[in-house]
mmCIF file of C-alpha atoms and ligand atoms in Angstrom:
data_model
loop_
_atom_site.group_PDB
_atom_site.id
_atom_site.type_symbol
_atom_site.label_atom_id
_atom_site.label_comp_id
_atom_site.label_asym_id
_atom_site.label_seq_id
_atom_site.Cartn_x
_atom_site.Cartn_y
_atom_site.Cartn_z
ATOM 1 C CA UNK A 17 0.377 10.428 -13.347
ATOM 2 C CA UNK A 18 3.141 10.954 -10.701
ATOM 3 C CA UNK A 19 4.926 7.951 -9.445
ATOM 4 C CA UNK A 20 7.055 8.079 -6.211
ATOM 5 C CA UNK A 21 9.677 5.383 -5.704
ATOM 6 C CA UNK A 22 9.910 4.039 -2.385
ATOM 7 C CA UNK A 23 11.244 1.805 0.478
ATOM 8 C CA UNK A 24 11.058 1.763 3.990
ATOM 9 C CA UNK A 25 9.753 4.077 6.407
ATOM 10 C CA UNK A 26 10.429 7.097 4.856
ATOM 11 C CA UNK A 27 9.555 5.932 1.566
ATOM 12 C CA UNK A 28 6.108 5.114 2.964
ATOM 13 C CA UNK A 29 5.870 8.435 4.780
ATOM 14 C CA UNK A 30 6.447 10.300 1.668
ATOM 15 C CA UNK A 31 4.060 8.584 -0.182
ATOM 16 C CA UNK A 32 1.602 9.192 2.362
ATOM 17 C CA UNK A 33 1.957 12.643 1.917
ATOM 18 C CA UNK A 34 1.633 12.837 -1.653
ATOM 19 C CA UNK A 35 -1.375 10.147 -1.402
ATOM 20 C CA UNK A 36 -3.330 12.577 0.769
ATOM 21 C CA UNK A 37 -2.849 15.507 -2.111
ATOM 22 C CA UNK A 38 -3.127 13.652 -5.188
ATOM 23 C CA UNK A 39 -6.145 12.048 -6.798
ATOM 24 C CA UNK A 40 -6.506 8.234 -7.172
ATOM 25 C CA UNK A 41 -5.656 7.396 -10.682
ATOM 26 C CA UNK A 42 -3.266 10.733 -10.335
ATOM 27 C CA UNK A 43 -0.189 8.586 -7.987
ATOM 28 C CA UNK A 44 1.686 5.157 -8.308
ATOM 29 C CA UNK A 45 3.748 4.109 -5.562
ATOM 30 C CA UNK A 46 6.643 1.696 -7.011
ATOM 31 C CA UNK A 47 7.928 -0.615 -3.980
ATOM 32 C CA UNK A 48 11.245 -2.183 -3.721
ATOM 33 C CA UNK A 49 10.804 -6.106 -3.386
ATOM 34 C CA UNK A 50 14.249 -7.089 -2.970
ATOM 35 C CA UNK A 51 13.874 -6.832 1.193
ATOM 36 C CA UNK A 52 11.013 -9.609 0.468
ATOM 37 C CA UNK A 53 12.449 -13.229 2.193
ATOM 38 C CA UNK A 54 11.078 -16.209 2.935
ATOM 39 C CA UNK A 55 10.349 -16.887 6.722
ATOM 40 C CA UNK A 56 9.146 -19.316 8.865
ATOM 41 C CA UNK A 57 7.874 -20.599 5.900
ATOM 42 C CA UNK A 58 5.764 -17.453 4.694
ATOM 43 C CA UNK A 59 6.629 -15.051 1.839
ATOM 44 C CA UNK A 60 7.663 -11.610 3.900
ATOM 45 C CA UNK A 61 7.287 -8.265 1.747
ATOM 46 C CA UNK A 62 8.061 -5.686 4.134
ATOM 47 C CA UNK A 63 8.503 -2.318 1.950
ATOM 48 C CA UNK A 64 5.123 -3.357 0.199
ATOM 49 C CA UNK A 65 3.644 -4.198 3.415
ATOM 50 C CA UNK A 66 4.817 -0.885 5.160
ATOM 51 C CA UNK A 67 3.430 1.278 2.123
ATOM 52 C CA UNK A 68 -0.143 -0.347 2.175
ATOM 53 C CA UNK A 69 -0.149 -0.139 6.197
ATOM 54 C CA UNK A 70 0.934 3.366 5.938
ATOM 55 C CA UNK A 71 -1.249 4.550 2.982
ATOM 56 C CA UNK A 72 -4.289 2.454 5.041
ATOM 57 C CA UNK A 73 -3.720 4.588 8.119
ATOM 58 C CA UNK A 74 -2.648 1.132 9.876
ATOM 59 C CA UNK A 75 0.907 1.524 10.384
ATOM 60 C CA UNK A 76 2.118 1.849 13.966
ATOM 61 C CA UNK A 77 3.462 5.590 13.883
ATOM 62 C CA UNK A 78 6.651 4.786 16.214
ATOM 63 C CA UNK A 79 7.981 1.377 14.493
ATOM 64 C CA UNK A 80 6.676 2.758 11.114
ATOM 65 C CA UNK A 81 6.420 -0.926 10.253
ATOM 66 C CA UNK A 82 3.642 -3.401 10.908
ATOM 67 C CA UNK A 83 -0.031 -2.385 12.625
ATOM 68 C CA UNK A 84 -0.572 -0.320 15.033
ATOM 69 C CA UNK A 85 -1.371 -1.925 18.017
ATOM 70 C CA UNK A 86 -0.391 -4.901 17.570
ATOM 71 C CA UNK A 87 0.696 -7.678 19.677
ATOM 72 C CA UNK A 88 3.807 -10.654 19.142
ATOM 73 C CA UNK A 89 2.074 -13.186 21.211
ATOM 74 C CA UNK A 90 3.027 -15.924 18.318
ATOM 75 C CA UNK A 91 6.581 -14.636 18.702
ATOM 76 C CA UNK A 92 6.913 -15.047 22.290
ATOM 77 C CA UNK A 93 5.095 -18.683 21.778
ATOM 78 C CA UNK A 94 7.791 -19.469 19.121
ATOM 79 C CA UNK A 95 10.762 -18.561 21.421
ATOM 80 C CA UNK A 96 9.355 -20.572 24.176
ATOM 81 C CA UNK A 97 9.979 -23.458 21.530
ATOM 82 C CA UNK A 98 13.287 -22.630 20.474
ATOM 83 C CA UNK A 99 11.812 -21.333 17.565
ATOM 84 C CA UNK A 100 13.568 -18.002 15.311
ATOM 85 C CA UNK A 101 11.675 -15.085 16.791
ATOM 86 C CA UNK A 102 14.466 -12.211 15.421
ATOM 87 C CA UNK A 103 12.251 -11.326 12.979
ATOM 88 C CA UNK A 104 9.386 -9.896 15.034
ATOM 89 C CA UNK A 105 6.643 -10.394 13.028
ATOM 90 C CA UNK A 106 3.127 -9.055 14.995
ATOM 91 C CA UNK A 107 0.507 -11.574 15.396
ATOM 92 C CA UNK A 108 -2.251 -9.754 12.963
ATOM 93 C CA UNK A 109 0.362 -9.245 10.215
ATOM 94 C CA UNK A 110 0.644 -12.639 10.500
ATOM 95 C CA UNK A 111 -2.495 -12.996 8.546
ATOM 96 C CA UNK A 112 -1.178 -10.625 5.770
ATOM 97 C CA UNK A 113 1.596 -13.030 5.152
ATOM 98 C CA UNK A 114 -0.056 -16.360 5.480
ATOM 99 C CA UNK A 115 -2.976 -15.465 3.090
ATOM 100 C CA UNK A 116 0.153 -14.030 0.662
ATOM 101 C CA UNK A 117 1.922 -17.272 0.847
ATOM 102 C CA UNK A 118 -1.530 -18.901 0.060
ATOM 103 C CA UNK A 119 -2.271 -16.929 -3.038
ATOM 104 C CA UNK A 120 1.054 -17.119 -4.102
ATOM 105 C CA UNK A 121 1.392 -20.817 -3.504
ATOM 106 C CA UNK A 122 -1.426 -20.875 -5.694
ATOM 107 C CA UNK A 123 0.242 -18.995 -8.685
ATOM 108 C CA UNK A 124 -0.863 -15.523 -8.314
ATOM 109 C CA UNK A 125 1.734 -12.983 -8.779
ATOM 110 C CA UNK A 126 2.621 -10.567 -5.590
ATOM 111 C CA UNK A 127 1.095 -7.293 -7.522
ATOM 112 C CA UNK A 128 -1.846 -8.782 -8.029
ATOM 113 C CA UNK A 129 -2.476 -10.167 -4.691
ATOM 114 C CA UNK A 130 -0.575 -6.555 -3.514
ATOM 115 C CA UNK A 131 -3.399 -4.654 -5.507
ATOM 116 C CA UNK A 132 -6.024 -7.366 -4.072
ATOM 117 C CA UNK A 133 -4.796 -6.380 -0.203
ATOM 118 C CA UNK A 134 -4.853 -2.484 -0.695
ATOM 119 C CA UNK A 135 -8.105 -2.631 -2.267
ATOM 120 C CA UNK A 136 -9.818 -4.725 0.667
ATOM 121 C CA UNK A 137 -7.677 -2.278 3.313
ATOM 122 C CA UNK A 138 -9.209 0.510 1.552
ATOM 123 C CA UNK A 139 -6.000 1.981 -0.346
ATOM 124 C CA UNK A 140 -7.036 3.594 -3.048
ATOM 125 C CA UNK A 141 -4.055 4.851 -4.538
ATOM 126 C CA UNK A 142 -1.945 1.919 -6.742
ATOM 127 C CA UNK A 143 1.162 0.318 -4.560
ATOM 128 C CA UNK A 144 3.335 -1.357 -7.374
ATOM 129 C CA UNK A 145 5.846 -4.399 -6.444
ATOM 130 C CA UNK A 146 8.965 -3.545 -8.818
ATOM 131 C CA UNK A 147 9.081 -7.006 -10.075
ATOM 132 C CA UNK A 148 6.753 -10.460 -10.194
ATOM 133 C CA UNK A 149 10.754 -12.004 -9.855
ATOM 134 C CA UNK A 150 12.579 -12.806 -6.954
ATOM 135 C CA UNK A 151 14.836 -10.035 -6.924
ATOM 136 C CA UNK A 152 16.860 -10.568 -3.310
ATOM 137 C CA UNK A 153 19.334 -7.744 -1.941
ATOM 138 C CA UNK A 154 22.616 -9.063 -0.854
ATOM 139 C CA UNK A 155 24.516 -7.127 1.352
ATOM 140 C CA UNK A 156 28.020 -7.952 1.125
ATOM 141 C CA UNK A 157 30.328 -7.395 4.365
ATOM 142 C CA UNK A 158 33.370 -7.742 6.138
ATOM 143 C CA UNK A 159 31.537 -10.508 8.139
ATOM 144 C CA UNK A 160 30.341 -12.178 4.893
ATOM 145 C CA UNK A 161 27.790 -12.092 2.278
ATOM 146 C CA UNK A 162 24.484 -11.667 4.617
ATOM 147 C CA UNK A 163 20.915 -11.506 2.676
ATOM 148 C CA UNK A 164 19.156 -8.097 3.739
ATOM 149 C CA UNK A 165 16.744 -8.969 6.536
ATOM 150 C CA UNK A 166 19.747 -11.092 8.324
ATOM 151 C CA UNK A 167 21.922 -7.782 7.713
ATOM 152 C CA UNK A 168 19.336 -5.191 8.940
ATOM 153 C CA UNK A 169 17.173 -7.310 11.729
ATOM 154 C CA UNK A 170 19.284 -9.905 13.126
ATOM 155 C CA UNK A 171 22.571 -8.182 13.075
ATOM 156 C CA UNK A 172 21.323 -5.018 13.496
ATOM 157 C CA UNK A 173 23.280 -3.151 10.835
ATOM 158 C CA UNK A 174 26.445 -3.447 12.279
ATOM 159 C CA UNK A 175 28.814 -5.290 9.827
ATOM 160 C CA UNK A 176 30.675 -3.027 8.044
ATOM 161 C CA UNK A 177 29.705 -3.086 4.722
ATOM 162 C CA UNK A 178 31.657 -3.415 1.528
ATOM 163 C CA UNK A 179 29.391 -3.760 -1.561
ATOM 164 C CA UNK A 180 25.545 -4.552 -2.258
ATOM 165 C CA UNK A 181 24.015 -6.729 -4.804
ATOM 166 C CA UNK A 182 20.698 -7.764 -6.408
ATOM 167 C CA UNK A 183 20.526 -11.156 -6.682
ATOM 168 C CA UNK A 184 18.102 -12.198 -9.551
ATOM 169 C CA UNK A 185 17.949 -8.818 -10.603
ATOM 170 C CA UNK A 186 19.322 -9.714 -14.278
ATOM 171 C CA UNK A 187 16.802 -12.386 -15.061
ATOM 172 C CA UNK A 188 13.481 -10.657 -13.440
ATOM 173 C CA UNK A 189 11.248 -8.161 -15.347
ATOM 174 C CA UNK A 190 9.067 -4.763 -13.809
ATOM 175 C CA UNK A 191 5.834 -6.213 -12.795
ATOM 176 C CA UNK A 192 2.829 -5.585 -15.282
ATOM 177 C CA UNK A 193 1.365 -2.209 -13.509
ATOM 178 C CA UNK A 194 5.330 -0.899 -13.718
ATOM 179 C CA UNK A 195 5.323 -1.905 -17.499
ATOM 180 C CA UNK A 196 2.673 -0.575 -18.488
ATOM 181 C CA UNK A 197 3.522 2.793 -16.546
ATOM 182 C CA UNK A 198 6.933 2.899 -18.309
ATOM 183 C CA UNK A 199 4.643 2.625 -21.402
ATOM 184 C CA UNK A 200 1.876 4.819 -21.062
ATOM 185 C CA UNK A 201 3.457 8.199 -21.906
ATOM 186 C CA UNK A 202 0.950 9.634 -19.548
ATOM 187 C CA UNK A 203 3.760 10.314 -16.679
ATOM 188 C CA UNK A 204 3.827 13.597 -15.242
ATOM 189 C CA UNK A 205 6.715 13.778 -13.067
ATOM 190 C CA UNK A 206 9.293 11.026 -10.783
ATOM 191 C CA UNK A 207 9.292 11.916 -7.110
ATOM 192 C CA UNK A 208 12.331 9.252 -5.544
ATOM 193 C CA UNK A 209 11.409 9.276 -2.185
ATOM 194 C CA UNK A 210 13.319 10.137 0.722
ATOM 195 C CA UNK A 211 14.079 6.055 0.854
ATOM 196 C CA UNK A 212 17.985 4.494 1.494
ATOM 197 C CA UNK A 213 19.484 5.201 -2.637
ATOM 198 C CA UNK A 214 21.628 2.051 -1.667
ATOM 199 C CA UNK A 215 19.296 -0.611 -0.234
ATOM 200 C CA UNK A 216 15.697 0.689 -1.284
ATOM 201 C CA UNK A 217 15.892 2.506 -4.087
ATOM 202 C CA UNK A 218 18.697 0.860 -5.974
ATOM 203 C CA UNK A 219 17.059 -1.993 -6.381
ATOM 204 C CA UNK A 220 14.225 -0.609 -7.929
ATOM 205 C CA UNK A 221 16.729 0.727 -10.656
ATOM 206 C CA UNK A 222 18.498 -2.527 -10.984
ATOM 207 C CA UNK A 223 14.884 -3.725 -12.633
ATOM 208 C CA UNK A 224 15.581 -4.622 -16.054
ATOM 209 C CA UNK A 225 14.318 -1.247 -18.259
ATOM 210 C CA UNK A 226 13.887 1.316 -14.950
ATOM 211 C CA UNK A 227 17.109 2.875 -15.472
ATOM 212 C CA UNK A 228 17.481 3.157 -19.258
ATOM 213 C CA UNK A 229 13.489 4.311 -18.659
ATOM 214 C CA UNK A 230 14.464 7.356 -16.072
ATOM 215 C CA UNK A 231 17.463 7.866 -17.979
ATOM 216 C CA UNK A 232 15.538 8.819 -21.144
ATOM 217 C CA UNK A 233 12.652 11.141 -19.769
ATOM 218 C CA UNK A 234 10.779 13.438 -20.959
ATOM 219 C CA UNK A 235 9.823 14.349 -17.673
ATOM 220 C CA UNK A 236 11.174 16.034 -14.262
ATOM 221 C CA UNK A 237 12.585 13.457 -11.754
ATOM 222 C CA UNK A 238 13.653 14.998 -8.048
ATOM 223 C CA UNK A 239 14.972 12.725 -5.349
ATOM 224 C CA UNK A 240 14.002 13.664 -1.394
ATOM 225 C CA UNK A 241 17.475 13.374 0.180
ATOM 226 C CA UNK A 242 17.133 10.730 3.469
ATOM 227 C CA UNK A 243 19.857 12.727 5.358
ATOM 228 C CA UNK A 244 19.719 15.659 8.085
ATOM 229 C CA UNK A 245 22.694 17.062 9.225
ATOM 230 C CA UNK A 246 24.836 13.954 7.067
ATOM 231 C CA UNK A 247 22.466 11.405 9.069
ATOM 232 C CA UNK A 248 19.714 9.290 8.188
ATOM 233 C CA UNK A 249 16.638 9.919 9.847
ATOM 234 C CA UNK A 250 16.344 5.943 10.287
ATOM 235 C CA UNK A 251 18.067 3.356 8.785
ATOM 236 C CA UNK A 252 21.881 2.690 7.889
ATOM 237 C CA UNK A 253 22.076 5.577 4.801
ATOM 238 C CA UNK A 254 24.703 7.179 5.984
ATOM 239 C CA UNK A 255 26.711 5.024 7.828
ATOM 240 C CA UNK A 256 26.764 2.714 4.675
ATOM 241 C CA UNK A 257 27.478 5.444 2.513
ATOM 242 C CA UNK A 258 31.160 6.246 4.921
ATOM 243 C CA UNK A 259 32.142 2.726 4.422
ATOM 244 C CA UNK A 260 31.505 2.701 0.758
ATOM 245 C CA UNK A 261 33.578 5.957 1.098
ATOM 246 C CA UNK A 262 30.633 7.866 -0.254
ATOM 247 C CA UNK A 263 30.063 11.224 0.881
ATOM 248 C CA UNK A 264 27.353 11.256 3.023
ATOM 249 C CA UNK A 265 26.224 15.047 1.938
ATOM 250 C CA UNK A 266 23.789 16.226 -0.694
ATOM 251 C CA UNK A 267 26.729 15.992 -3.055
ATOM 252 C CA UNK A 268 27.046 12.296 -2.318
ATOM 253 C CA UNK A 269 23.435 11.801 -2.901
ATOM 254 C CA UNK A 270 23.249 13.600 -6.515
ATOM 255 C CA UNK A 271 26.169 11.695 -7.546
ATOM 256 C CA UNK A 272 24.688 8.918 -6.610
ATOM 257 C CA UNK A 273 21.485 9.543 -8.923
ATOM 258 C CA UNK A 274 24.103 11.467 -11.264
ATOM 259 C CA UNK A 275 21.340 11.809 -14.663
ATOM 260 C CA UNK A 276 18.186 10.330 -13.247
ATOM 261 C CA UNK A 277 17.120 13.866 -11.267
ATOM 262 C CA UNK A 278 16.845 17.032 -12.136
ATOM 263 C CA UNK A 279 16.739 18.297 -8.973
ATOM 264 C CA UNK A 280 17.530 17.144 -5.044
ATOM 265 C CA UNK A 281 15.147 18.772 -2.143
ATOM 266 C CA UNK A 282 17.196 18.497 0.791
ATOM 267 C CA UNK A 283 16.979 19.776 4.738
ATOM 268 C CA UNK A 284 18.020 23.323 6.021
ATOM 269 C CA UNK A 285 20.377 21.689 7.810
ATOM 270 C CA UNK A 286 22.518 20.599 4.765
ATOM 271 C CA UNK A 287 21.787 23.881 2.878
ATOM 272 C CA UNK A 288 25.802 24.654 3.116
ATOM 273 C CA UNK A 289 26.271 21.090 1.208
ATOM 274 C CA UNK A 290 23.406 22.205 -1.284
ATOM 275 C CA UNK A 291 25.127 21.351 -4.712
ATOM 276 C CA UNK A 292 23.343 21.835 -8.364
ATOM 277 C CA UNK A 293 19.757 21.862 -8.220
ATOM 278 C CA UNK A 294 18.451 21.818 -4.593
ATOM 279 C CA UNK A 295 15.270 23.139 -3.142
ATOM 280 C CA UNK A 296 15.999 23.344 0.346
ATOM 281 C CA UNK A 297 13.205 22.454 2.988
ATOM 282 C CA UNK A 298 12.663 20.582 6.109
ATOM 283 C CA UNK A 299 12.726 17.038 5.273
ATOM 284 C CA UNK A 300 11.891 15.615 8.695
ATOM 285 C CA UNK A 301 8.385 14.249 8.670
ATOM 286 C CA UNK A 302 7.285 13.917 12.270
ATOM 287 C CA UNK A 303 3.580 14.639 11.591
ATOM 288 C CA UNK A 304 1.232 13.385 8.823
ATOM 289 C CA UNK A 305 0.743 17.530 7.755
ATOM 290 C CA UNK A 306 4.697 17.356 7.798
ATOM 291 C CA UNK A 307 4.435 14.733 5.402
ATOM 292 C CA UNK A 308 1.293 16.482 3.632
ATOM 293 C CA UNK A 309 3.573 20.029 3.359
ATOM 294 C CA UNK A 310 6.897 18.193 1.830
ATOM 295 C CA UNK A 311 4.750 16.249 -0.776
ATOM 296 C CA UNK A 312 3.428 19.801 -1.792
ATOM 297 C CA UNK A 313 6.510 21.503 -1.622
ATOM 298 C CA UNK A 314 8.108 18.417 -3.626
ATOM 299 C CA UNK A 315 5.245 18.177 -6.374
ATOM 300 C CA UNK A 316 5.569 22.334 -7.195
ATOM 301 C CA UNK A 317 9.159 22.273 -7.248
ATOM 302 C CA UNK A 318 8.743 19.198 -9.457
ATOM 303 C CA UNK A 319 6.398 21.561 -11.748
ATOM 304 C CA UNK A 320 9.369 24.064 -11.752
ATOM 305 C CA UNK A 321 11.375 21.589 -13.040
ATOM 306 C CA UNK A 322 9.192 21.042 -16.276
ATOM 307 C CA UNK A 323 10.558 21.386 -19.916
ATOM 308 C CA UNK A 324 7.778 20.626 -21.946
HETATM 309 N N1 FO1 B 416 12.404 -4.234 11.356
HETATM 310 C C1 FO1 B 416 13.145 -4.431 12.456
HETATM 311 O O1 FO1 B 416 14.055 -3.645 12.720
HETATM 312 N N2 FO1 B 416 12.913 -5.523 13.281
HETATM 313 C C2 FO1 B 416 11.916 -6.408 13.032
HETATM 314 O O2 FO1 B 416 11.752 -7.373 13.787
HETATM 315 C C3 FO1 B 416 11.084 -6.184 11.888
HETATM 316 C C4 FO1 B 416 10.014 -7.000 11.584
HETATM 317 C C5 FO1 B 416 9.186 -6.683 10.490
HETATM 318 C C6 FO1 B 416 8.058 -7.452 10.208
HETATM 319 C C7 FO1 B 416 7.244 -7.138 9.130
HETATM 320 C C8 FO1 B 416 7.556 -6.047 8.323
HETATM 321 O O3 FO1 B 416 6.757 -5.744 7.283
HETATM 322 C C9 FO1 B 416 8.666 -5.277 8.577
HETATM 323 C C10 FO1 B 416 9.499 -5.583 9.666
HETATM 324 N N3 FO1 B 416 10.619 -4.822 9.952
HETATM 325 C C11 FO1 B 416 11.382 -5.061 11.065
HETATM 326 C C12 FO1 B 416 11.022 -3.719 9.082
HETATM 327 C C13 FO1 B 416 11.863 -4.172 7.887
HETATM 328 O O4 FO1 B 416 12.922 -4.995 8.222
HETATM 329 C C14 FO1 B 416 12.417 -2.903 7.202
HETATM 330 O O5 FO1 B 416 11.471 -1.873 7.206
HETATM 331 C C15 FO1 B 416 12.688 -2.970 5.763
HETATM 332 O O6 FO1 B 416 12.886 -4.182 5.181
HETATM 333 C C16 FO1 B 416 13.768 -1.962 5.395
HETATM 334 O O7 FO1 B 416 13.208 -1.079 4.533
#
């Protein structure tokens, strides 16, 4: 069993990749939760959303988020009432967070009703929520404490930011499929995808147990670094990582997951930053074979990396 660790768009990308080369039964894609907020009254999960849209062949391939095609007629209708319409949510993903809300007003945990969705969408790889628990990310900033979506949708990124936390994280357990991965002794190999390390993949860690689990191993764990050329290829990586006075180099990145890898596959670009173990690639995944080649080139130098 490999299991990739992911967030975001290029968390979702990668796992794509290594979807279309490895066997059902053979992958488990852990999702960060803490982006998850409540919304016009629905439960939003957008990094488990974006992997089971992505790994469905549904995703729009621009946004990277929500269906392809897709229209915000409900959001136009809701500004026309004064209504909050920053967080564009498309009017058939609607459905996917209604019937969510449903199940879990009902009681149903999210990776059950998670492993419900990506079964009827025709997944057939397992997409993991980190955690039943409310874990919430917490961006804290010179503007203020601002919870993630407010941070990343409605003000765009821009407050400078000064520290990150994971609110709930101490009280909330791995959900049962991450449990009884961490268990199971029948894991092959860690691939952290080429997610944010501060807002999607740090959370995952922050699970109660994840850590300590990576931390004792007894197999290879590589990290995909999100940077090109010291930038991220979307999100706020590296501009975070300069105002948390982080280098944002390959160097910055394997400190930052300083005894959970054993190696770092990084872009040709940054090959002059390439520190420690590095397979150096290109990272950029503009087609679905670019994604298909990188999870190949990741999984054999993840082999390589094998002690026992
Ligand atoms: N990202 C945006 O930049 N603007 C949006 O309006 C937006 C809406 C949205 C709706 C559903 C969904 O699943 C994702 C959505 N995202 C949007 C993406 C989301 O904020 C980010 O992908 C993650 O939370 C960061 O990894």
């Amino acid at each position: 069993m490999i299991i990739a660790l992911a967030g975001g768009v290029g968390g979702a990308r990668m796992a794509h990749g290594l979807a279309r080369i490895l066997p059902p039964g053979q992958l488990s894609v852990v999702v960060n939760t803490a982006d998850d907020f409540t919304h016009l009254g629905l439960h939003i999960c957008p990094d488990p959303d974006t992997v089971m849209y992505t790994l469905a062949g549904l995703a729009d391939p621009e946004r990277g988020w929500g269906l392809e095609g897709e229209t915000f007629n409900a959001m136009e209708a809701l500004g026309k009432l004064g209504g909050e319409n920053w967080f564009s949510l498309g009017d058939r993903d609607l459905a996917t967070h209604m019937e969510r809300t449903r199940r879990l007003t009902l009681g149903e945990p999210l990776s059950a009703i998670m492993a419900d969705f990506c079964a009827r969408l025709g997944v057939q790889h397992a997409v993991i929520p980190m955690s039943d628990g409310a874990i919430r990310t917490l961006v804290h900033t010179e503007e203020g404490d601002l919870p993630f979506q407010d941070y990343f949708v409605r003000h765009r990124c821009r407050p400078a930011v000064t520290g990150i936390s994971f609110e709930g994280a101490g009280q909330a357990a791995p959900s049962p499929a991450m449990q009884d991965l961490m268990q199971s002794g029948k894991v092959r190999g860690v691939v952290i995808c080429p997610s944010n390390p501060f807002l999607s993949i740090a959370p995952i860690l922050a699970v109660p147990g994840v850590r300590s689990w990576l931390q004792g191993r007894q197999f290879p764990c590589i990290a995909i670094s999100p940077l090109i050329g010291g930038k991220a290829v979307k999100g706020p990586a590296a501009k975070i990582m300069a105002e948390m006075q982080i280098d944002a180099t390959p160097r910055g990145i394997a400190l930052h997951y300083q005894g959970l890898i054993d190696g770092l596959v990084i872009d040709h670009e940054d090959s002059a930053d390439a520190s420690g173990q590095c397979l150096v690639t290109g990272t950029l995944m503009r087609s679905v074979a670019d994604r298909e080649r990188l999870a190949r080139e990741a999984l054999s130098y993840l082999e390589s990396l094998r002690t026992v």
